[in-house]
Amino acid sequence: MNEILQICPGTTLVPGDNEAIILTNSMEVRCGQYGNFEDNCIVSGGTSHFIIAGESANVNFYGISFREASNSSIRALADPDSSVKFQDCEFYGNEGDDGSAAVDVRSQLDGARAVSTAFESCNFVNNESYHGVLSVRNASATVNKCKFHSNSLGGAIVTYFESDLTLSQSCFTENDSEGDGIISISGDTSQYHSSGNNYGRSNNAHDCETVSIGNDGGVTICLQFETLECISEKIIGAPSAAPILPPPSSTETDGPTPAPGPKTSAPTLYLFPPPVPSPAASCNSLSTYGVILFCAQMSLLFW
């Protein structure tokens, strides 16, 4: 049974430099009770926001806005038996130094396989890194119904080594890359799969304004996007609301999944108390609020 880390609606969490929430167990991190992006849950500033590690850490994020991290908003370092999913999330104004700006996927061991990732109905806007918005090393990633707009330096997605990228129904507009392509598939052993209906407009890159597939012989192949219009109904910069989430299912029973609703058998752990009218009671610092609570009740550490 997954634990639930629930951020109160209207809360902005501000980690300090070199601080991040480390998740080593399976968990859902969601905005409000139902993971609704419109409830305005923001994690902003600091070096990184979340670090995902461990042997079997299956982590799902719903409806969160990740903003203005200085060196990779999310570092996904868990083992290959783990998984990370982002649904109806936004990555805005993040930067990357030794990794990508939004989500950096790699193993903690050189050359080892890394955690698999999935992105559903997410927006990536105004992020900046030479390693791209998403960087995938020795891992698989699935991107569906996402928008990449006005990202710079490294383009949208970069894969390295033996990685697999599956892309569908996603849109790429006004992105810049000083690398080979807006999407760069590196090396002979990386794989690219498109299920169609991907769209691009007004992008700029060194070789390919679309998908660049390189190999060790120095030959670059450019693959075009498949559709002439963005079929996603989402608006740039504002992810759609997430659906109501059912409680996590238990592995101890084969019975039907309980109906969604406010009552759930899974523990719900609040970062902060519900917001109150007084501005002085607003939650504005991870450094000030909740550190003991995280460590004592959730085995979370700060880096």
Short mmCIF file of the C-alpha atoms (twelve columns), coordinates in Angstrom:
data_MODEL
# 
_entry.id   MODEL 
# 
loop_
_atom_site.group_PDB 
_atom_site.id 
_atom_site.type_symbol 
_atom_site.label_atom_id 
_atom_site.label_alt_id 
_atom_site.label_comp_id 
_atom_site.label_asym_id 
_atom_site.label_seq_id 
_atom_site.Cartn_x 
_atom_site.Cartn_y 
_atom_site.Cartn_z 
_atom_site.pdbx_PDB_model_num 
ATOM 1   C CA . MET A 1   0.000   0.000  0.000   1 
ATOM 2   C CA . ASN A 2   1.451   3.356  -1.021  1 
ATOM 3   C CA . GLU A 3   1.599   6.196  1.428   1 
ATOM 4   C CA . ILE A 4   0.146   9.533  0.331   1 
ATOM 5   C CA . LEU A 5   2.042   12.767 0.719   1 
ATOM 6   C CA . GLN A 6   -0.643  15.405 0.335   1 
ATOM 7   C CA . ILE A 7   0.242   19.066 -0.128  1 
ATOM 8   C CA . CYS A 8   -2.444  21.447 1.051   1 
ATOM 9   C CA . PRO A 9   -4.162  23.504 -1.701  1 
ATOM 10  C CA . GLY A 10  -2.707  26.974 -2.112  1 
ATOM 11  C CA . THR A 11  0.623   26.001 -0.526  1 
ATOM 12  C CA . THR A 12  4.006   27.082 -1.889  1 
ATOM 13  C CA . LEU A 13  6.981   25.095 -0.578  1 
ATOM 14  C CA . VAL A 14  10.337  26.854 -0.776  1 
ATOM 15  C CA . PRO A 15  13.344  24.591 -0.127  1 
ATOM 16  C CA . GLY A 16  16.677  26.192 0.597   1 
ATOM 17  C CA . ASP A 17  19.849  25.658 -1.398  1 
ATOM 18  C CA . ASN A 18  21.175  22.088 -1.280  1 
ATOM 19  C CA . GLU A 19  17.936  20.877 0.289   1 
ATOM 20  C CA . ALA A 20  15.579  18.370 -1.315  1 
ATOM 21  C CA . ILE A 21  12.995  15.849 -0.186  1 
ATOM 22  C CA . ILE A 22  14.390  12.340 -0.602  1 
ATOM 23  C CA . LEU A 23  11.860  9.588  -1.304  1 
ATOM 24  C CA . THR A 24  13.022  6.002  -0.846  1 
ATOM 25  C CA . ASN A 25  9.649   4.243  -0.503  1 
ATOM 26  C CA . SER A 26  6.599   3.918  -2.725  1 
ATOM 27  C CA . MET A 27  4.442   7.017  -2.393  1 
ATOM 28  C CA . GLU A 28  1.893   9.275  -4.064  1 
ATOM 29  C CA . VAL A 29  2.670   12.984 -3.918  1 
ATOM 30  C CA . ARG A 30  -0.401  14.963 -4.850  1 
ATOM 31  C CA . CYS A 31  -1.921  18.412 -4.735  1 
ATOM 32  C CA . GLY A 32  -4.903  18.406 -2.406  1 
ATOM 33  C CA . GLN A 33  -7.083  15.381 -1.938  1 
ATOM 34  C CA . TYR A 34  -7.465  14.477 -5.601  1 
ATOM 35  C CA . GLY A 35  -4.227  15.631 -7.260  1 
ATOM 36  C CA . ASN A 36  -5.899  18.589 -8.979  1 
ATOM 37  C CA . PHE A 37  -3.491  21.059 -10.599 1 
ATOM 38  C CA . GLU A 38  -5.996  23.870 -10.191 1 
ATOM 39  C CA . ASP A 39  -5.605  23.604 -6.396  1 
ATOM 40  C CA . ASN A 40  -2.314  25.479 -6.870  1 
ATOM 41  C CA . CYS A 41  0.373   23.433 -5.118  1 
ATOM 42  C CA . ILE A 42  3.829   24.816 -5.934  1 
ATOM 43  C CA . VAL A 43  7.365   23.758 -5.086  1 
ATOM 44  C CA . SER A 44  9.644   26.681 -5.953  1 
ATOM 45  C CA . GLY A 45  13.311  27.581 -5.687  1 
ATOM 46  C CA . GLY A 46  16.237  25.770 -4.122  1 
ATOM 47  C CA . THR A 47  18.748  23.475 -5.802  1 
ATOM 48  C CA . SER A 48  16.525  20.415 -6.390  1 
ATOM 49  C CA . HIS A 49  12.980  19.682 -5.238  1 
ATOM 50  C CA . PHE A 50  12.805  15.882 -4.939  1 
ATOM 51  C CA . ILE A 51  15.377  13.090 -5.070  1 
ATOM 52  C CA . ILE A 52  14.017  9.586  -5.692  1 
ATOM 53  C CA . ALA A 53  16.260  6.716  -4.620  1 
ATOM 54  C CA . GLY A 54  16.004  3.156  -3.355  1 
ATOM 55  C CA . GLU A 55  15.578  -0.373 -4.638  1 
ATOM 56  C CA . SER A 56  11.820  -0.354 -5.174  1 
ATOM 57  C CA . ALA A 57  10.604  3.216  -4.940  1 
ATOM 58  C CA . ASN A 58  7.460   3.607  -7.053  1 
ATOM 59  C CA . VAL A 59  6.548   7.287  -6.839  1 
ATOM 60  C CA . ASN A 60  3.642   9.097  -8.533  1 
ATOM 61  C CA . PHE A 61  3.231   12.885 -8.674  1 
ATOM 62  C CA . TYR A 62  -0.179  14.419 -9.404  1 
ATOM 63  C CA . GLY A 63  -0.994  18.067 -10.104 1 
ATOM 64  C CA . ILE A 64  2.216   19.686 -8.774  1 
ATOM 65  C CA . SER A 65  3.954   22.773 -10.215 1 
ATOM 66  C CA . PHE A 66  7.757   22.539 -9.948  1 
ATOM 67  C CA . ARG A 67  9.419   25.919 -10.428 1 
ATOM 68  C CA . GLU A 68  12.831  27.571 -10.516 1 
ATOM 69  C CA . ALA A 69  15.134  24.857 -9.198  1 
ATOM 70  C CA . SER A 70  18.751  25.789 -9.925  1 
ATOM 71  C CA . ASN A 71  20.052  22.273 -10.683 1 
ATOM 72  C CA . SER A 72  17.415  19.728 -11.766 1 
ATOM 73  C CA . SER A 73  13.958  19.895 -10.201 1 
ATOM 74  C CA . ILE A 74  13.705  16.097 -9.892  1 
ATOM 75  C CA . ARG A 75  16.626  13.687 -9.638  1 
ATOM 76  C CA . ALA A 76  15.381  10.163 -10.361 1 
ATOM 77  C CA . LEU A 77  18.142  7.870  -9.095  1 
ATOM 78  C CA . ALA A 78  16.190  4.784  -8.060  1 
ATOM 79  C CA . ASP A 79  16.965  1.254  -9.214  1 
ATOM 80  C CA . PRO A 80  15.484  -0.210 -12.428 1 
ATOM 81  C CA . ASP A 81  12.815  -2.111 -10.484 1 
ATOM 82  C CA . SER A 82  11.342  1.264  -9.522  1 
ATOM 83  C CA . SER A 83  9.123   3.668  -11.457 1 
ATOM 84  C CA . VAL A 84  8.274   7.359  -11.394 1 
ATOM 85  C CA . LYS A 85  5.168   8.912  -12.945 1 
ATOM 86  C CA . PHE A 86  4.152   12.554 -13.388 1 
ATOM 87  C CA . GLN A 87  0.550   13.372 -14.292 1 
ATOM 88  C CA . ASP A 88  -0.846  16.875 -14.869 1 
ATOM 89  C CA . CYS A 89  2.318   18.482 -13.552 1 
ATOM 90  C CA . GLU A 90  4.120   21.635 -14.630 1 
ATOM 91  C CA . PHE A 91  7.849   22.341 -14.812 1 
ATOM 92  C CA . TYR A 92  8.494   26.061 -15.150 1 
ATOM 93  C CA . GLY A 93  11.719  28.070 -15.110 1 
ATOM 94  C CA . ASN A 94  14.009  25.327 -13.839 1 
ATOM 95  C CA . GLU A 95  17.708  25.106 -14.681 1 
ATOM 96  C CA . GLY A 96  20.291  22.332 -14.819 1 
ATOM 97  C CA . ASP A 97  24.029  22.386 -14.303 1 
ATOM 98  C CA . ASP A 98  25.296  18.800 -14.270 1 
ATOM 99  C CA . GLY A 99  21.877  17.434 -15.243 1 
ATOM 100 C CA . SER A 100 18.685  18.335 -17.070 1 
ATOM 101 C CA . ALA A 101 16.438  21.171 -15.936 1 
ATOM 102 C CA . ALA A 102 13.216  19.329 -15.065 1 
ATOM 103 C CA . VAL A 103 13.784  15.592 -14.521 1 
ATOM 104 C CA . ASP A 104 17.233  13.984 -14.577 1 
ATOM 105 C CA . VAL A 105 17.129  10.175 -14.819 1 
ATOM 106 C CA . ARG A 106 20.281  8.198  -14.118 1 
ATOM 107 C CA . SER A 107 21.621  5.393  -11.951 1 
ATOM 108 C CA . GLN A 108 23.792  6.026  -8.917  1 
ATOM 109 C CA . LEU A 109 26.118  3.336  -10.327 1 
ATOM 110 C CA . ASP A 110 28.059  4.020  -13.517 1 
ATOM 111 C CA . GLY A 111 26.654  2.090  -16.466 1 
ATOM 112 C CA . ALA A 112 23.758  0.504  -14.554 1 
ATOM 113 C CA . ARG A 113 20.118  0.628  -15.631 1 
ATOM 114 C CA . ALA A 114 18.024  3.379  -14.054 1 
ATOM 115 C CA . VAL A 115 14.421  3.898  -13.007 1 
ATOM 116 C CA . SER A 116 11.674  4.028  -15.654 1 
ATOM 117 C CA . THR A 117 9.685   7.259  -15.951 1 
ATOM 118 C CA . ALA A 118 6.336   8.273  -17.448 1 
ATOM 119 C CA . PHE A 119 4.912   11.728 -18.158 1 
ATOM 120 C CA . GLU A 120 1.205   12.220 -18.818 1 
ATOM 121 C CA . SER A 121 -0.374  15.595 -19.686 1 
ATOM 122 C CA . CYS A 122 2.508   17.684 -18.336 1 
ATOM 123 C CA . ASN A 123 3.810   21.104 -19.384 1 
ATOM 124 C CA . PHE A 124 7.468   22.109 -19.619 1 
ATOM 125 C CA . VAL A 125 7.936   25.860 -20.045 1 
ATOM 126 C CA . ASN A 126 10.957  28.205 -19.934 1 
ATOM 127 C CA . ASN A 127 13.407  25.634 -18.598 1 
ATOM 128 C CA . GLU A 128 17.124  25.893 -19.378 1 
ATOM 129 C CA . SER A 129 19.937  23.341 -19.444 1 
ATOM 130 C CA . TYR A 130 22.529  22.030 -21.909 1 
ATOM 131 C CA . HIS A 131 21.277  18.556 -20.933 1 
ATOM 132 C CA . GLY A 132 17.713  19.327 -22.019 1 
ATOM 133 C CA . VAL A 133 14.481  19.505 -20.072 1 
ATOM 134 C CA . LEU A 134 14.367  15.717 -19.626 1 
ATOM 135 C CA . SER A 135 17.578  13.707 -19.571 1 
ATOM 136 C CA . VAL A 136 17.443  9.903  -19.648 1 
ATOM 137 C CA . ARG A 137 20.514  7.721  -19.124 1 
ATOM 138 C CA . ASN A 138 20.256  3.929  -19.418 1 
ATOM 139 C CA . ALA A 139 16.516  3.961  -18.762 1 
ATOM 140 C CA . SER A 140 13.111  3.982  -20.424 1 
ATOM 141 C CA . ALA A 141 10.800  6.996  -20.581 1 
ATOM 142 C CA . THR A 142 7.276   7.473  -21.924 1 
ATOM 143 C CA . VAL A 143 5.955   10.944 -22.810 1 
ATOM 144 C CA . ASN A 144 2.265   11.283 -23.702 1 
ATOM 145 C CA . LYS A 145 0.137   14.395 -24.281 1 
ATOM 146 C CA . CYS A 146 2.807   16.783 -23.018 1 
ATOM 147 C CA . LYS A 147 3.819   20.264 -24.165 1 
ATOM 148 C CA . PHE A 148 7.329   21.665 -24.380 1 
ATOM 149 C CA . HIS A 149 7.417   25.421 -24.938 1 
ATOM 150 C CA . SER A 150 10.217  27.986 -24.944 1 
ATOM 151 C CA . ASN A 151 12.891  25.773 -23.401 1 
ATOM 152 C CA . SER A 152 16.506  26.619 -24.214 1 
ATOM 153 C CA . LEU A 153 20.151  25.491 -24.472 1 
ATOM 154 C CA . GLY A 154 19.606  21.718 -24.738 1 
ATOM 155 C CA . GLY A 155 16.148  21.494 -26.239 1 
ATOM 156 C CA . ALA A 156 13.433  19.244 -24.842 1 
ATOM 157 C CA . ILE A 157 14.600  15.632 -24.400 1 
ATOM 158 C CA . VAL A 158 18.051  14.034 -24.464 1 
ATOM 159 C CA . THR A 159 18.737  10.297 -24.156 1 
ATOM 160 C CA . TYR A 160 22.106  8.690  -23.523 1 
ATOM 161 C CA . PHE A 161 23.525  5.170  -23.753 1 
ATOM 162 C CA . GLU A 162 20.990  2.316  -23.801 1 
ATOM 163 C CA . SER A 163 17.791  4.295  -23.351 1 
ATOM 164 C CA . ASP A 164 14.283  3.905  -24.763 1 
ATOM 165 C CA . LEU A 165 12.022  6.885  -25.443 1 
ATOM 166 C CA . THR A 166 8.367   6.499  -26.432 1 
ATOM 167 C CA . LEU A 167 6.646   9.695  -27.569 1 
ATOM 168 C CA . SER A 168 2.992   10.273 -28.448 1 
ATOM 169 C CA . GLN A 169 0.531   13.165 -28.940 1 
ATOM 170 C CA . SER A 170 3.010   15.761 -27.660 1 
ATOM 171 C CA . CYS A 171 3.788   19.281 -28.869 1 
ATOM 172 C CA . PHE A 172 7.093   21.167 -29.173 1 
ATOM 173 C CA . THR A 173 6.993   24.917 -29.826 1 
ATOM 174 C CA . GLU A 174 9.621   27.684 -29.785 1 
ATOM 175 C CA . ASN A 175 12.319  25.570 -28.169 1 
ATOM 176 C CA . ASP A 176 16.038  26.216 -28.745 1 
ATOM 177 C CA . SER A 177 18.894  23.725 -28.660 1 
ATOM 178 C CA . GLU A 178 22.604  24.188 -29.125 1 
ATOM 179 C CA . GLY A 179 22.814  20.419 -29.528 1 
ATOM 180 C CA . ASP A 180 21.837  18.175 -32.430 1 
ATOM 181 C CA . GLY A 181 18.067  18.370 -32.105 1 
ATOM 182 C CA . ILE A 182 15.065  19.445 -30.106 1 
ATOM 183 C CA . ILE A 183 14.905  15.772 -29.182 1 
ATOM 184 C CA . SER A 184 18.350  14.137 -29.250 1 
ATOM 185 C CA . ILE A 185 18.683  10.347 -29.319 1 
ATOM 186 C CA . SER A 186 22.353  9.588  -28.724 1 
ATOM 187 C CA . GLY A 187 24.347  6.505  -29.607 1 
ATOM 188 C CA . ASP A 188 23.675  3.326  -31.548 1 
ATOM 189 C CA . THR A 189 21.973  1.615  -28.629 1 
ATOM 190 C CA . SER A 190 19.290  4.187  -27.720 1 
ATOM 191 C CA . GLN A 191 15.834  3.560  -29.143 1 
ATOM 192 C CA . TYR A 192 13.120  6.006  -30.221 1 
ATOM 193 C CA . HIS A 193 9.485   4.987  -30.645 1 
ATOM 194 C CA . SER A 194 6.724   7.285  -31.828 1 
ATOM 195 C CA . SER A 195 3.076   6.337  -31.728 1 
ATOM 196 C CA . GLY A 196 2.260   9.341  -33.913 1 
ATOM 197 C CA . ASN A 197 0.475   12.685 -33.664 1 
ATOM 198 C CA . ASN A 198 3.483   14.635 -32.376 1 
ATOM 199 C CA . TYR A 199 3.738   18.274 -33.424 1 
ATOM 200 C CA . GLY A 200 6.481   20.882 -33.710 1 
ATOM 201 C CA . ARG A 201 6.608   24.579 -34.645 1 
ATOM 202 C CA . SER A 202 9.196   27.390 -34.567 1 
ATOM 203 C CA . ASN A 203 11.921  25.309 -32.946 1 
ATOM 204 C CA . ASN A 204 15.616  25.985 -33.493 1 
ATOM 205 C CA . ALA A 205 18.512  23.529 -33.164 1 
ATOM 206 C CA . HIS A 206 22.040  22.946 -34.433 1 
ATOM 207 C CA . ASP A 207 21.173  20.127 -36.859 1 
ATOM 208 C CA . CYS A 208 17.558  19.033 -36.430 1 
ATOM 209 C CA . GLU A 209 14.587  21.155 -35.476 1 
ATOM 210 C CA . THR A 210 12.778  17.894 -34.760 1 
ATOM 211 C CA . VAL A 211 14.111  14.480 -33.633 1 
ATOM 212 C CA . SER A 212 17.835  13.894 -34.072 1 
ATOM 213 C CA . ILE A 213 19.096  10.320 -34.028 1 
ATOM 214 C CA . GLY A 214 22.867  10.053 -33.944 1 
ATOM 215 C CA . ASN A 215 25.212  7.090  -34.023 1 
ATOM 216 C CA . ASP A 216 28.815  6.382  -33.238 1 
ATOM 217 C CA . GLY A 217 29.759  6.854  -36.885 1 
ATOM 218 C CA . GLY A 218 28.906  10.540 -36.732 1 
ATOM 219 C CA . VAL A 219 25.830  10.299 -38.989 1 
ATOM 220 C CA . THR A 220 22.753  12.195 -37.828 1 
ATOM 221 C CA . ILE A 221 19.257  11.256 -38.995 1 
ATOM 222 C CA . CYS A 222 16.418  13.764 -38.663 1 
ATOM 223 C CA . LEU A 223 12.905  12.426 -38.137 1 
ATOM 224 C CA . GLN A 224 9.978   14.766 -38.678 1 
ATOM 225 C CA . PHE A 225 7.002   15.176 -36.401 1 
ATOM 226 C CA . GLU A 226 3.873   13.498 -37.744 1 
ATOM 227 C CA . THR A 227 1.064   16.039 -37.504 1 
ATOM 228 C CA . LEU A 228 0.507   19.626 -38.657 1 
ATOM 229 C CA . GLU A 229 -1.326  20.784 -35.561 1 
ATOM 230 C CA . CYS A 230 -1.104  20.299 -31.827 1 
ATOM 231 C CA . ILE A 231 -3.913  17.947 -30.945 1 
ATOM 232 C CA . SER A 232 -3.550  18.410 -27.187 1 
ATOM 233 C CA . GLU A 233 -6.342  20.465 -25.645 1 
ATOM 234 C CA . LYS A 234 -4.106  21.710 -22.862 1 
ATOM 235 C CA . ILE A 235 -3.010  25.351 -22.739 1 
ATOM 236 C CA . ILE A 236 0.686   26.139 -22.536 1 
ATOM 237 C CA . GLY A 237 1.629   26.872 -18.926 1 
ATOM 238 C CA . ALA A 238 -1.560  25.500 -17.362 1 
ATOM 239 C CA . PRO A 239 -1.859  21.691 -17.102 1 
ATOM 240 C CA . SER A 240 -5.347  20.295 -17.017 1 
ATOM 241 C CA . ALA A 241 -6.873  19.097 -13.783 1 
ATOM 242 C CA . ALA A 242 -6.023  15.557 -12.785 1 
ATOM 243 C CA . PRO A 243 -8.807  13.017 -12.496 1 
ATOM 244 C CA . ILE A 244 -10.024 11.895 -9.099  1 
ATOM 245 C CA . LEU A 245 -7.591  9.303  -7.837  1 
ATOM 246 C CA . PRO A 246 -8.796  6.053  -6.289  1 
ATOM 247 C CA . PRO A 247 -7.091  4.905  -3.101  1 
ATOM 248 C CA . PRO A 248 -4.014  2.739  -3.744  1 
ATOM 249 C CA . SER A 249 -4.878  -0.923 -4.123  1 
ATOM 250 C CA . SER A 250 -3.506  -3.439 -1.664  1 
ATOM 251 C CA . THR A 251 -1.418  -6.378 -2.835  1 
ATOM 252 C CA . GLU A 252 -2.969  -8.547 -0.127  1 
ATOM 253 C CA . THR A 253 -6.371  -8.885 -1.756  1 
ATOM 254 C CA . ASP A 254 -7.745  -9.582 -5.190  1 
ATOM 255 C CA . GLY A 255 -10.977 -7.749 -4.522  1 
ATOM 256 C CA . PRO A 256 -12.258 -4.776 -6.527  1 
ATOM 257 C CA . THR A 257 -10.641 -1.354 -6.141  1 
ATOM 258 C CA . PRO A 258 -12.651 0.873  -3.766  1 
ATOM 259 C CA . ALA A 259 -14.616 3.678  -5.399  1 
ATOM 260 C CA . PRO A 260 -12.883 7.084  -5.440  1 
ATOM 261 C CA . GLY A 261 -13.903 9.596  -2.847  1 
ATOM 262 C CA . PRO A 262 -12.763 11.450 0.222   1 
ATOM 263 C CA . LYS A 263 -12.514 8.288  2.332   1 
ATOM 264 C CA . THR A 264 -9.383  6.208  1.791   1 
ATOM 265 C CA . SER A 265 -7.722  3.389  3.668   1 
ATOM 266 C CA . ALA A 266 -4.226  4.681  2.834   1 
ATOM 267 C CA . PRO A 267 -2.536  7.023  5.311   1 
ATOM 268 C CA . THR A 268 -2.626  10.671 4.248   1 
ATOM 269 C CA . LEU A 269 0.372   12.644 5.481   1 
ATOM 270 C CA . TYR A 270 0.175   16.421 5.348   1 
ATOM 271 C CA . LEU A 271 3.240   18.559 4.781   1 
ATOM 272 C CA . PHE A 272 1.617   21.442 6.594   1 
ATOM 273 C CA . PRO A 273 -1.675  22.193 8.340   1 
ATOM 274 C CA . PRO A 274 -4.556  23.423 6.146   1 
ATOM 275 C CA . PRO A 275 -4.191  27.100 5.187   1 
ATOM 276 C CA . VAL A 276 -5.775  29.671 7.482   1 
ATOM 277 C CA . PRO A 277 -6.844  33.264 6.727   1 
ATOM 278 C CA . SER A 278 -3.875  34.868 8.505   1 
ATOM 279 C CA . PRO A 279 -0.992  35.644 6.075   1 
ATOM 280 C CA . ALA A 280 1.459   35.029 8.905   1 
ATOM 281 C CA . ALA A 281 0.419   31.392 9.008   1 
ATOM 282 C CA . SER A 282 1.227   30.731 5.339   1 
ATOM 283 C CA . CYS A 283 3.633   27.873 4.631   1 
ATOM 284 C CA . ASN A 284 6.661   29.350 2.941   1 
ATOM 285 C CA . SER A 285 9.738   27.401 3.944   1 
ATOM 286 C CA . LEU A 286 10.674  23.763 4.040   1 
ATOM 287 C CA . SER A 287 13.593  24.759 6.241   1 
ATOM 288 C CA . THR A 288 11.284  26.233 8.893   1 
ATOM 289 C CA . TYR A 289 8.315   23.866 8.809   1 
ATOM 290 C CA . GLY A 290 7.966   20.123 9.075   1 
ATOM 291 C CA . VAL A 291 11.550  18.835 9.009   1 
ATOM 292 C CA . ILE A 292 11.121  16.760 12.179  1 
ATOM 293 C CA . LEU A 293 7.753   15.544 10.955  1 
ATOM 294 C CA . PHE A 294 9.268   14.352 7.678   1 
ATOM 295 C CA . CYS A 295 12.114  12.469 9.278   1 
ATOM 296 C CA . ALA A 296 10.125  10.972 12.163  1 
ATOM 297 C CA . GLN A 297 6.982   9.866  10.333  1 
ATOM 298 C CA . MET A 298 8.013   9.471  6.714   1 
ATOM 299 C CA . SER A 299 11.728  8.578  6.686   1 
ATOM 300 C CA . LEU A 300 12.437  11.591 4.489   1 
ATOM 301 C CA . LEU A 301 15.793  13.294 4.575   1 
ATOM 302 C CA . PHE A 302 17.160  16.545 3.272   1 
ATOM 303 C CA . TRP A 303 20.146  16.812 0.997   1 
# 
